[in-house]
Tab-separated table of N, CA, C and O in Angstrom:
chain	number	residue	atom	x	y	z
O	1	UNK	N	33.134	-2.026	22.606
O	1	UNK	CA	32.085	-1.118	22.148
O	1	UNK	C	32.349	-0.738	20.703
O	1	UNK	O	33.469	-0.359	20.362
O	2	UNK	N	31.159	-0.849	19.695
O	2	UNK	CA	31.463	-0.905	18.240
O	2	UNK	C	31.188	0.502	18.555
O	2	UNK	O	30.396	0.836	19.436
O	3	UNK	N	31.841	1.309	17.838
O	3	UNK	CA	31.600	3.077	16.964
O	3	UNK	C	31.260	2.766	15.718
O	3	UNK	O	31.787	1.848	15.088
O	4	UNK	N	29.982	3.820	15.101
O	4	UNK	CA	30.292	3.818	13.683
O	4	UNK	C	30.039	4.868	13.356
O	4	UNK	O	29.346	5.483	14.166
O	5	UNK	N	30.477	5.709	11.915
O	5	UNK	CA	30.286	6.849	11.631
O	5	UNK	C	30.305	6.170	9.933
O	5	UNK	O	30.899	5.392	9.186
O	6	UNK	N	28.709	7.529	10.069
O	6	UNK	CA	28.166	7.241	8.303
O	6	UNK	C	28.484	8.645	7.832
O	6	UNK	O	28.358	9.687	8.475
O	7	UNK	N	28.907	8.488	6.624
O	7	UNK	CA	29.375	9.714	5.605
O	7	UNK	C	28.795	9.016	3.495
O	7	UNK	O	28.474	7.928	3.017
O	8	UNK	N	28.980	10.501	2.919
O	8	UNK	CA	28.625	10.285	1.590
O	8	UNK	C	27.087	10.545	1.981
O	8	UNK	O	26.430	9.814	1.241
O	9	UNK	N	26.395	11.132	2.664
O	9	UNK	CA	24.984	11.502	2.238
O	9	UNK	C	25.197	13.046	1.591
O	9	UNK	O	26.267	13.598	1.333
O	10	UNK	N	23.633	13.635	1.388
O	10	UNK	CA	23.744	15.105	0.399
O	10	UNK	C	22.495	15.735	-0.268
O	10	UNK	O	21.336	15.621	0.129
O	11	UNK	N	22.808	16.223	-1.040
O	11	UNK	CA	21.700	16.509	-2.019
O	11	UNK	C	21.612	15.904	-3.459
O	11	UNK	O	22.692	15.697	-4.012
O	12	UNK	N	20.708	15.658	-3.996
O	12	UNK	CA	20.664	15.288	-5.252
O	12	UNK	C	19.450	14.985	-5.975
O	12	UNK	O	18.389	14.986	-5.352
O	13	UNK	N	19.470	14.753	-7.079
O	13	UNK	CA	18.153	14.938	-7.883
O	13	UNK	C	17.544	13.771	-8.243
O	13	UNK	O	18.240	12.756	-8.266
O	14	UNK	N	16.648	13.721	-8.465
O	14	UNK	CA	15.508	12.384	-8.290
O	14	UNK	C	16.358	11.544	-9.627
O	14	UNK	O	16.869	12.179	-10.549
O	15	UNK	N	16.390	10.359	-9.558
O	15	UNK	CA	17.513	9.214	-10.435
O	15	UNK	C	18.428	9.342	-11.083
O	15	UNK	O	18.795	9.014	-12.211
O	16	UNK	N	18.989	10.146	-9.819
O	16	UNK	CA	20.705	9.915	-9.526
O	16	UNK	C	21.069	8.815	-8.415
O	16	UNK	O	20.408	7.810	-8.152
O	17	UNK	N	22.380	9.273	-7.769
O	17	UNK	CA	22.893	8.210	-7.002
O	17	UNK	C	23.939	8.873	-6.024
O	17	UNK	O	24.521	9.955	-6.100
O	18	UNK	N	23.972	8.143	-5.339
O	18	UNK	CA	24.681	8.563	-3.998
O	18	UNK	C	25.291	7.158	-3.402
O	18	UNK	O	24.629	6.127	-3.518
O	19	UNK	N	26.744	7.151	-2.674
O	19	UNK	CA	27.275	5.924	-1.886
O	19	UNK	C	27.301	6.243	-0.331
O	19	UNK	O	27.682	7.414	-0.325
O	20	UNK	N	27.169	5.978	0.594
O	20	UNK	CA	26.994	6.363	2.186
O	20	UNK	C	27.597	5.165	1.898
O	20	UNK	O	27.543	4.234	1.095
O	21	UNK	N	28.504	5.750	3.374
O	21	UNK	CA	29.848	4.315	3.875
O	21	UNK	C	29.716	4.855	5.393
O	21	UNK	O	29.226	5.856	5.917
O	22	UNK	N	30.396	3.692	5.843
O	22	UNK	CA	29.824	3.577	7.254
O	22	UNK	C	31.234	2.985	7.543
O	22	UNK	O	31.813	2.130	6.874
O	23	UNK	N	31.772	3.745	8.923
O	23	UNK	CA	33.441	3.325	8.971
O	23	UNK	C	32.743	2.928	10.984
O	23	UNK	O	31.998	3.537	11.751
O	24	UNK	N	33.414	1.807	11.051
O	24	UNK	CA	33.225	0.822	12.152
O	24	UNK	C	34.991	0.718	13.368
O	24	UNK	O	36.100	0.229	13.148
O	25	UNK	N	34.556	1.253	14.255
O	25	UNK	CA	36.002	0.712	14.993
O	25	UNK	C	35.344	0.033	16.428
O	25	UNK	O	34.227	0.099	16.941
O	26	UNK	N	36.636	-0.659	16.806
O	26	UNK	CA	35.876	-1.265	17.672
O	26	UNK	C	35.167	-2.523	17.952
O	26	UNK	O	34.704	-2.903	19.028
O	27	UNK	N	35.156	-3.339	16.347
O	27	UNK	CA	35.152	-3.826	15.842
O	27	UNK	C	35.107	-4.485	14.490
O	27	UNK	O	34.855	-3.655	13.617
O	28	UNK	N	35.231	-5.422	14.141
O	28	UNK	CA	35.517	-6.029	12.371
O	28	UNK	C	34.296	-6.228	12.061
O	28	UNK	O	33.477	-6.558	12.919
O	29	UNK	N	33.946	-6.043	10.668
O	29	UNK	CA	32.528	-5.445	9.760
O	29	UNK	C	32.328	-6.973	9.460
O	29	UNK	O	31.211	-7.406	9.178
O	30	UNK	N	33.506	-7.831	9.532
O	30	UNK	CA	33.349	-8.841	8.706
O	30	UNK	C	32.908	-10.185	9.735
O	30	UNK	O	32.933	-11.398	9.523
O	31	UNK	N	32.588	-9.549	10.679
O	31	UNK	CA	32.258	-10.276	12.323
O	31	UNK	C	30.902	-9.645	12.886
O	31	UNK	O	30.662	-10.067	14.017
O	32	UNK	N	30.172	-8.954	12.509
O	32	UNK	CA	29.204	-8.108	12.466
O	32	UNK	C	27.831	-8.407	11.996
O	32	UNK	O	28.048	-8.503	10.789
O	33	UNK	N	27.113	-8.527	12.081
O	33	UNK	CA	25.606	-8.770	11.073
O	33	UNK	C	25.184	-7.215	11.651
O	33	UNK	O	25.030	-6.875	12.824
O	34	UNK	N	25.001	-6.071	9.923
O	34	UNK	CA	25.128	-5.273	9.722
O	34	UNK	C	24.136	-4.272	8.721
O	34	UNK	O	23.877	-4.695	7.595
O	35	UNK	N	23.668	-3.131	9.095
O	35	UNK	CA	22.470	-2.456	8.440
O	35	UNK	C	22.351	-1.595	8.226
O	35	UNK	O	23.060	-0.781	8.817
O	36	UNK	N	21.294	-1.068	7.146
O	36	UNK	CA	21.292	0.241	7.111
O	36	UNK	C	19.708	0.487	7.100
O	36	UNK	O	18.877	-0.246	6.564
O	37	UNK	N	19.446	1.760	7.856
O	37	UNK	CA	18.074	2.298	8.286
O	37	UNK	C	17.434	3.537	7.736
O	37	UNK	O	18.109	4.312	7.058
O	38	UNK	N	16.423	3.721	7.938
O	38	UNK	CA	16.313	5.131	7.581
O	38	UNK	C	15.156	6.042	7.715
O	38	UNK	O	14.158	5.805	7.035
O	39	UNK	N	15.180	7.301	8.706
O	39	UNK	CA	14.108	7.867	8.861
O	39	UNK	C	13.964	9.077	8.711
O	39	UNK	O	14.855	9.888	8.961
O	40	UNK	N	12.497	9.460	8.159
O	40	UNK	CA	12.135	10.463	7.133
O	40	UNK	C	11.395	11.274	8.681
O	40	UNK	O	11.147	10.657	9.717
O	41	UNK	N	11.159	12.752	8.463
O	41	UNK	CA	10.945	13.509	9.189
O	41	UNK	C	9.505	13.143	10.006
O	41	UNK	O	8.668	12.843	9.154
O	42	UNK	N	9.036	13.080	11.130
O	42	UNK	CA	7.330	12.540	11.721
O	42	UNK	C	7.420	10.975	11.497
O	42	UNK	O	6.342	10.434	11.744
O	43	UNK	N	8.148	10.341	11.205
O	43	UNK	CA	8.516	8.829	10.657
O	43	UNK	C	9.339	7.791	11.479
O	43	UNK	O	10.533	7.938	11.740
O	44	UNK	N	8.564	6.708	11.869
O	44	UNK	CA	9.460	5.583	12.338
O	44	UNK	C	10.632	5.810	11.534
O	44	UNK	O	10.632	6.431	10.471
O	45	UNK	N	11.810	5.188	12.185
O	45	UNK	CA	12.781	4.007	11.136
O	45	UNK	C	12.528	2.985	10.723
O	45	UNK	O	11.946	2.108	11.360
O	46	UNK	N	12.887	2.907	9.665
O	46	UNK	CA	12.597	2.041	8.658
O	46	UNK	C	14.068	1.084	8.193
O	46	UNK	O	15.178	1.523	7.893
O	47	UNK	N	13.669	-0.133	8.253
O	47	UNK	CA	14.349	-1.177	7.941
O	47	UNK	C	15.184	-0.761	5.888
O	47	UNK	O	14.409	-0.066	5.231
O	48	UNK	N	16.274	-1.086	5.264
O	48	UNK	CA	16.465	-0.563	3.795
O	48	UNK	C	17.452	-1.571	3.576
O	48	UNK	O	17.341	-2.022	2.436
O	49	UNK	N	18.220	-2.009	4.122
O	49	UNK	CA	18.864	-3.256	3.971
O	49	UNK	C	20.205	-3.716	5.316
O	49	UNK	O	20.733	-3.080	6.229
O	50	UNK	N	20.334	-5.186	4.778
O	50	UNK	CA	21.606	-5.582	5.434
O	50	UNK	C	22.031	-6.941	4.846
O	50	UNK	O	21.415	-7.598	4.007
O	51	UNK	N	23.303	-7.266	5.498
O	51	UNK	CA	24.095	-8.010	5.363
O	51	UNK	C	24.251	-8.876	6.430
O	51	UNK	O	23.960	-8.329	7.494
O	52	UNK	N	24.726	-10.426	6.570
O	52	UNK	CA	25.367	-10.902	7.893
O	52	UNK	C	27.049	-10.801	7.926
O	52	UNK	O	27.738	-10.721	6.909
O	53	UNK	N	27.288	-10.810	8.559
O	53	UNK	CA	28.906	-11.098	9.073
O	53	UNK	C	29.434	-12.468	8.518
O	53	UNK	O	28.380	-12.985	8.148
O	54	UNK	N	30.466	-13.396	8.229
O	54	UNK	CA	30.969	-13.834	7.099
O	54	UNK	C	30.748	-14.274	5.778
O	54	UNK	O	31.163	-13.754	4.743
O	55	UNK	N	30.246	-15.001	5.878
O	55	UNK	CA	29.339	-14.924	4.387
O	55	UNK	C	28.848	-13.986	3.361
O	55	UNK	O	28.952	-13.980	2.135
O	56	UNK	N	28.100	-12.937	4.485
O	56	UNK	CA	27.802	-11.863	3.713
O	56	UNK	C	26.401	-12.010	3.146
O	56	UNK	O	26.114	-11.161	2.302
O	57	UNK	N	25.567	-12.817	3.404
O	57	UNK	CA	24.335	-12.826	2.666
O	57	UNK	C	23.540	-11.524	2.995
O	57	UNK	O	23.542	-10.961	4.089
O	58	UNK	N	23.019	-11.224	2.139
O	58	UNK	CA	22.101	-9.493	1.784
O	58	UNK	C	20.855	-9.297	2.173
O	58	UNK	O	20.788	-10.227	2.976
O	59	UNK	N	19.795	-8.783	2.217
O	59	UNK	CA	18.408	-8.708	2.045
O	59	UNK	C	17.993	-7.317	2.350
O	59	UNK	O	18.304	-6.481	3.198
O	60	UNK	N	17.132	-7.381	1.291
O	60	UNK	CA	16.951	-5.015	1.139
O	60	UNK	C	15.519	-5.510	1.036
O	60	UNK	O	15.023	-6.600	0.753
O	61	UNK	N	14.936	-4.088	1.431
O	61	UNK	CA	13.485	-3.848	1.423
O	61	UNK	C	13.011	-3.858	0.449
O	61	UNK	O	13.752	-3.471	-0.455
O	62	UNK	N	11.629	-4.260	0.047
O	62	UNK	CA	10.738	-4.074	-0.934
O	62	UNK	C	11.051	-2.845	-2.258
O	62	UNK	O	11.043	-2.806	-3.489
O	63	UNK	N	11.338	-1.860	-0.995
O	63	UNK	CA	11.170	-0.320	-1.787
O	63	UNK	C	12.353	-0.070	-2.650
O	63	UNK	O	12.303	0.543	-3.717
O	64	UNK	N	13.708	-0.725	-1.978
O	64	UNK	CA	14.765	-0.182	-2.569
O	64	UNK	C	15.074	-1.751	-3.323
O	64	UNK	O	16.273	-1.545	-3.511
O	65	UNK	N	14.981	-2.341	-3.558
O	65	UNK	CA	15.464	-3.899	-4.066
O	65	UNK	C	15.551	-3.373	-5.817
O	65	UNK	O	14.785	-2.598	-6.391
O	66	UNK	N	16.772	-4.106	-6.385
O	66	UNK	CA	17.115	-3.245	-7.219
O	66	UNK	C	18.094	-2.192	-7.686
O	66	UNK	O	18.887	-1.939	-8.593
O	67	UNK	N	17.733	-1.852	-6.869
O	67	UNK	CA	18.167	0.117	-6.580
O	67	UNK	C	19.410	0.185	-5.850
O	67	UNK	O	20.481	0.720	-6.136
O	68	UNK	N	19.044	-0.453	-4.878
O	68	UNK	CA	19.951	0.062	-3.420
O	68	UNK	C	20.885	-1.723	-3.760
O	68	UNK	O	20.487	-2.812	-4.174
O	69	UNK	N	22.401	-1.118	-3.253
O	69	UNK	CA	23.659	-2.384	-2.717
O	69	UNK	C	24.101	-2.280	-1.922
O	69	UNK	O	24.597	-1.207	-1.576
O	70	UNK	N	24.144	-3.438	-1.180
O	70	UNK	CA	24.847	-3.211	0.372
O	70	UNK	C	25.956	-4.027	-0.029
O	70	UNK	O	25.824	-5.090	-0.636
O	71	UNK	N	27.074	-3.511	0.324
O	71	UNK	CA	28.378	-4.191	0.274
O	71	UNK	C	29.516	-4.283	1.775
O	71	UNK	O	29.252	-3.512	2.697
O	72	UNK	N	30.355	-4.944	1.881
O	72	UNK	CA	31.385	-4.583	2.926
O	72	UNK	C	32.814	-4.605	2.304
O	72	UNK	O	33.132	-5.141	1.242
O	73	UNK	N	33.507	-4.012	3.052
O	73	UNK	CA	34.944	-3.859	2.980
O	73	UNK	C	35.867	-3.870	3.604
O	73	UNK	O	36.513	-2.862	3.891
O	74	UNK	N	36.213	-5.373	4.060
O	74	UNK	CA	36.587	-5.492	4.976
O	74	UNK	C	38.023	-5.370	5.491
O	74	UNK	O	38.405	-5.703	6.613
O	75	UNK	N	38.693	-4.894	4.604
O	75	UNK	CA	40.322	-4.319	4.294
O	75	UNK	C	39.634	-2.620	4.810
O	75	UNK	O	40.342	-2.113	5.680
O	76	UNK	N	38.820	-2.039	4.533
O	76	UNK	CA	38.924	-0.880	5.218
O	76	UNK	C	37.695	-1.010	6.714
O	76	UNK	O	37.228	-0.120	7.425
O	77	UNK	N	37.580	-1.879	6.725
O	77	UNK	CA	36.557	-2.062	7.908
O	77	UNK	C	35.210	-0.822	8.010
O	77	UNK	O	34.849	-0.083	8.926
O	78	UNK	N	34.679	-1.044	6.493
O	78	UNK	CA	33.564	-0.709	6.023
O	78	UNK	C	32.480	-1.200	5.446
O	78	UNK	O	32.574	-2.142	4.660
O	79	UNK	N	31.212	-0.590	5.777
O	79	UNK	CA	29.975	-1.255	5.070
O	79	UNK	C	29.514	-0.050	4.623
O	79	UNK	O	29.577	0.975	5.302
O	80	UNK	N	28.850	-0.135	3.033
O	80	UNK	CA	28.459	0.991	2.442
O	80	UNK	C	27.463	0.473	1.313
O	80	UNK	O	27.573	-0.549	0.637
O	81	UNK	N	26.597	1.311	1.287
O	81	UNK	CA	25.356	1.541	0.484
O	81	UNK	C	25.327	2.570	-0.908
O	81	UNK	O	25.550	3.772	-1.060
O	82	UNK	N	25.055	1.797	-1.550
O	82	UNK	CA	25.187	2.244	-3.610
O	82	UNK	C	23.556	2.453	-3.501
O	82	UNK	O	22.766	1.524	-3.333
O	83	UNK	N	23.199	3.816	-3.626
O	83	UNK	CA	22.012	4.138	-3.876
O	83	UNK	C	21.806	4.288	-5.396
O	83	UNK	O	22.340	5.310	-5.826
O	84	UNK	N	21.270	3.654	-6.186
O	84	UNK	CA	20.952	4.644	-7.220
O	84	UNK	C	19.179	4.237	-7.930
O	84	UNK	O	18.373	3.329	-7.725
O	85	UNK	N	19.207	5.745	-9.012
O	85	UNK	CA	18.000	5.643	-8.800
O	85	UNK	C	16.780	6.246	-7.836
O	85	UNK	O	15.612	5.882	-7.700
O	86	UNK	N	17.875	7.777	-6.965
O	86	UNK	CA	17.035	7.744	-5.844
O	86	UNK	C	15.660	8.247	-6.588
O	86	UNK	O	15.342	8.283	-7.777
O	87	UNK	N	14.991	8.612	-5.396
O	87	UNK	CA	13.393	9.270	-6.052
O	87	UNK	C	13.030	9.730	-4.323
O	87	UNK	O	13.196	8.987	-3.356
O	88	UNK	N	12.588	10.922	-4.294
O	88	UNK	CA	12.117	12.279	-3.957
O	88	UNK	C	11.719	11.079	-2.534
O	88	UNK	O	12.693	11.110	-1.781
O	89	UNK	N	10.964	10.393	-2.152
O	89	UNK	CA	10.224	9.471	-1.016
O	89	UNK	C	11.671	8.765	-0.300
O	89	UNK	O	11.522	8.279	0.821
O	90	UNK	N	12.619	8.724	-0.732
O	90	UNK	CA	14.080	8.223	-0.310
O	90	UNK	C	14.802	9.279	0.978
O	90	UNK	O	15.588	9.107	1.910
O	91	UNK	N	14.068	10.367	0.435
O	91	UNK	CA	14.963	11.535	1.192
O	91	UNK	C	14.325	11.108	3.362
O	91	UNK	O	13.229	10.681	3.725
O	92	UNK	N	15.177	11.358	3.973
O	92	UNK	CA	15.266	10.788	4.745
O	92	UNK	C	17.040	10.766	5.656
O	92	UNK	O	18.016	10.999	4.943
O	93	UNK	N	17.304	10.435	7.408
O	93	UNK	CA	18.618	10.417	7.690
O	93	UNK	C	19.131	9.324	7.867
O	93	UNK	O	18.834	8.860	8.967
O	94	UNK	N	20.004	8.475	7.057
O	94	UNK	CA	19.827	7.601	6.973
O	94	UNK	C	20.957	7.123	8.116
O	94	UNK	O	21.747	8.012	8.432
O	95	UNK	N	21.157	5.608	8.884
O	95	UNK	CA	21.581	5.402	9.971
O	95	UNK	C	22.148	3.561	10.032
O	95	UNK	O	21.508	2.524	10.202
O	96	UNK	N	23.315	3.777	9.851
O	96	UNK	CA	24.037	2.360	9.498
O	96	UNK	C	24.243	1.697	11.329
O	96	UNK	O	24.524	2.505	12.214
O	97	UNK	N	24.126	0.751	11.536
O	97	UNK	CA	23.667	-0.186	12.489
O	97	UNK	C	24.343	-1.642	12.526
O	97	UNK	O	24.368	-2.413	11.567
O	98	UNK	N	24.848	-1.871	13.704
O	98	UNK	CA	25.744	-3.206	13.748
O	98	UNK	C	25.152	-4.069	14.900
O	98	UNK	O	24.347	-3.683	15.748
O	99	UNK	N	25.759	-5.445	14.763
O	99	UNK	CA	25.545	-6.433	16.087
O	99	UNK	C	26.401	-7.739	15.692
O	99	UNK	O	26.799	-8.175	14.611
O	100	UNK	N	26.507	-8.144	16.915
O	100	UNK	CA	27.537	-9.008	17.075
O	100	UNK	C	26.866	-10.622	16.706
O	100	UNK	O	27.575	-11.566	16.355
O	101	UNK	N	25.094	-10.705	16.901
O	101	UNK	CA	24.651	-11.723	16.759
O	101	UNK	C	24.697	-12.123	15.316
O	101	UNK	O	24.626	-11.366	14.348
O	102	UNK	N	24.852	-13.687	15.317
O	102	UNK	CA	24.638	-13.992	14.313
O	102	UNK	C	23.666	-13.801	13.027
O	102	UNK	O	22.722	-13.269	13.612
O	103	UNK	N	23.283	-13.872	11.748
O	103	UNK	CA	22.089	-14.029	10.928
O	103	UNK	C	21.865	-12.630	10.639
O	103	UNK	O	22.584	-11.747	11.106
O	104	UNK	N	20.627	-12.355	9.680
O	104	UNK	CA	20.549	-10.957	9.245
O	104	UNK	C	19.422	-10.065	10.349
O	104	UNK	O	18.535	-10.426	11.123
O	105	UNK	N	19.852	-9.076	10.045
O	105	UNK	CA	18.556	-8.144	10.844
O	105	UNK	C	18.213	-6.869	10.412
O	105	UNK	O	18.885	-5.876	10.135
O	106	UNK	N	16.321	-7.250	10.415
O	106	UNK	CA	15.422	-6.444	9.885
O	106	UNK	C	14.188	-5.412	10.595
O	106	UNK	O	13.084	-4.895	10.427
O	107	UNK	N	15.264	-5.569	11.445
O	107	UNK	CA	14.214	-4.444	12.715
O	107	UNK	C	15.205	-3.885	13.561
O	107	UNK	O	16.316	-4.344	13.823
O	108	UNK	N	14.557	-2.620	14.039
O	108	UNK	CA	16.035	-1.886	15.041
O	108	UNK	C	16.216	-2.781	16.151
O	108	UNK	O	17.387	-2.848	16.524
O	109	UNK	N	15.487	-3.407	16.714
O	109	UNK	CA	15.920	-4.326	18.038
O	109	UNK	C	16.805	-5.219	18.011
O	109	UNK	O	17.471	-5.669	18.943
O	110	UNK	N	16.815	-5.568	16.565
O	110	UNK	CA	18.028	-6.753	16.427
O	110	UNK	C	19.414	-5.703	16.299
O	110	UNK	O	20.524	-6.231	16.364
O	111	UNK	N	19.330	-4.530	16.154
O	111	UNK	CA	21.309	-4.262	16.228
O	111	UNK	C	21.364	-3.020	17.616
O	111	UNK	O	20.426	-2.292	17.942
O	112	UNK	N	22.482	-3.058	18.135
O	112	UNK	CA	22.833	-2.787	19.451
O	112	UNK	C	23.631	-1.616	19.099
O	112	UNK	O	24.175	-1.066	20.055
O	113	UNK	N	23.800	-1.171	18.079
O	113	UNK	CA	25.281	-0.197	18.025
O	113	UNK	C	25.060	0.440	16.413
O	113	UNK	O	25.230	0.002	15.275
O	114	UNK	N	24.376	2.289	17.286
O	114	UNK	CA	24.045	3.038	15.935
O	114	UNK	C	25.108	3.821	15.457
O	114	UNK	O	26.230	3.628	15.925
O	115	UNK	N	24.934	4.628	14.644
O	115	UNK	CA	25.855	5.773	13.712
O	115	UNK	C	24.790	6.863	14.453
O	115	UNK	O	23.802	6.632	15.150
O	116	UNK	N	25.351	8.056	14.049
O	116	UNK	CA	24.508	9.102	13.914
O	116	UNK	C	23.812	9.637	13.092
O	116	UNK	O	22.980	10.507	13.349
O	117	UNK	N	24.106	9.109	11.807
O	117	UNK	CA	23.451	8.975	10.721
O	117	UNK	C	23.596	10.080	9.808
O	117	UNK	O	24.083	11.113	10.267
O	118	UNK	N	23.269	10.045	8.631
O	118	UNK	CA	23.762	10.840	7.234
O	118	UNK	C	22.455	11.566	6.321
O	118	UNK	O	21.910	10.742	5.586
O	119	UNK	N	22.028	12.589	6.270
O	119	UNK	CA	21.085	12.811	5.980
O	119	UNK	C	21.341	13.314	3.990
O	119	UNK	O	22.144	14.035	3.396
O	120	UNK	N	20.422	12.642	3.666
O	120	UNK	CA	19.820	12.318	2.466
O	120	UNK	C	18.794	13.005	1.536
O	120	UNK	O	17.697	12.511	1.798
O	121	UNK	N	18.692	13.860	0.641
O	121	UNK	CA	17.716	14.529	0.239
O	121	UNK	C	17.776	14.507	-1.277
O	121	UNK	O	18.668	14.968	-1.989
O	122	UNK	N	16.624	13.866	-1.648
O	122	UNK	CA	15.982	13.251	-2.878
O	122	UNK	C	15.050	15.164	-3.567
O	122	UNK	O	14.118	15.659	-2.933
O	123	UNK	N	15.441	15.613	-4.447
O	123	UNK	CA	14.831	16.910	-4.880
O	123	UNK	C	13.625	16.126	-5.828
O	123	UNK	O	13.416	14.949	-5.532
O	124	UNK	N	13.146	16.480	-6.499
O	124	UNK	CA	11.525	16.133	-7.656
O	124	UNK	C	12.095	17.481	-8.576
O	124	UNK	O	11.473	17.857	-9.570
């Protein structure tokens, strides 16, 4: 059973920056195809990026592409997100997400194993 716990969310002012890391036990990040989500108050979750498990290939949403880096670390058996640039529509709790299947994933059905997530607030 993967655990994960997301930290580094907060407050901050519209294009600044923030890092949320996501610490995984239970299993290796680097064995993982791995994500990060995010939902704003009355609001689905929303897909914001991920990674696969060895390789590492990436793919971020429309909104944040640019902006947002998904990285891993696999000496600390972490995956973490380089926001910058936020803007006020970002604010939202955001919720890092794992699975054991292969390839990337861009919808909550594809990962099996949430965080509780880190809440995020973009000021104007």
């Amino acid at each position: 059973q993967v655990q994960l716990v997301e930290s580094g969310g907060g407050l901050v002012q519209a294009g600044g920056s923030l890092r949320l890391s996501c610490a995984a036990s239970g299993g290796t990040v680097s064995r993982l195809r791995m994500g990060w989500f995010r939902q704003a108050p009355g609001k689905e979750r929303d897909f914001v990026a991920a990674i696969t498990w060895s390789v590492g290939i990436t793919y971020y949403a429309d909104s944040v592409k640019g902006r947002f880096t998904i990285s891993r670390d696999n000496a600390k058996n972490t995956m973490n997100l380089q926001m910058n640039s936020l803007k006020p529509e970002g604010t939202a709790v955001y919720y890092c997400a794992a699975d054991p299947r292969f390839g990337l994933g861009r919808s909550v059905d594809e990962y099996n194993y949430w965080g509780q997530g880190t809440q995020v607030t973009v000021s104007s």
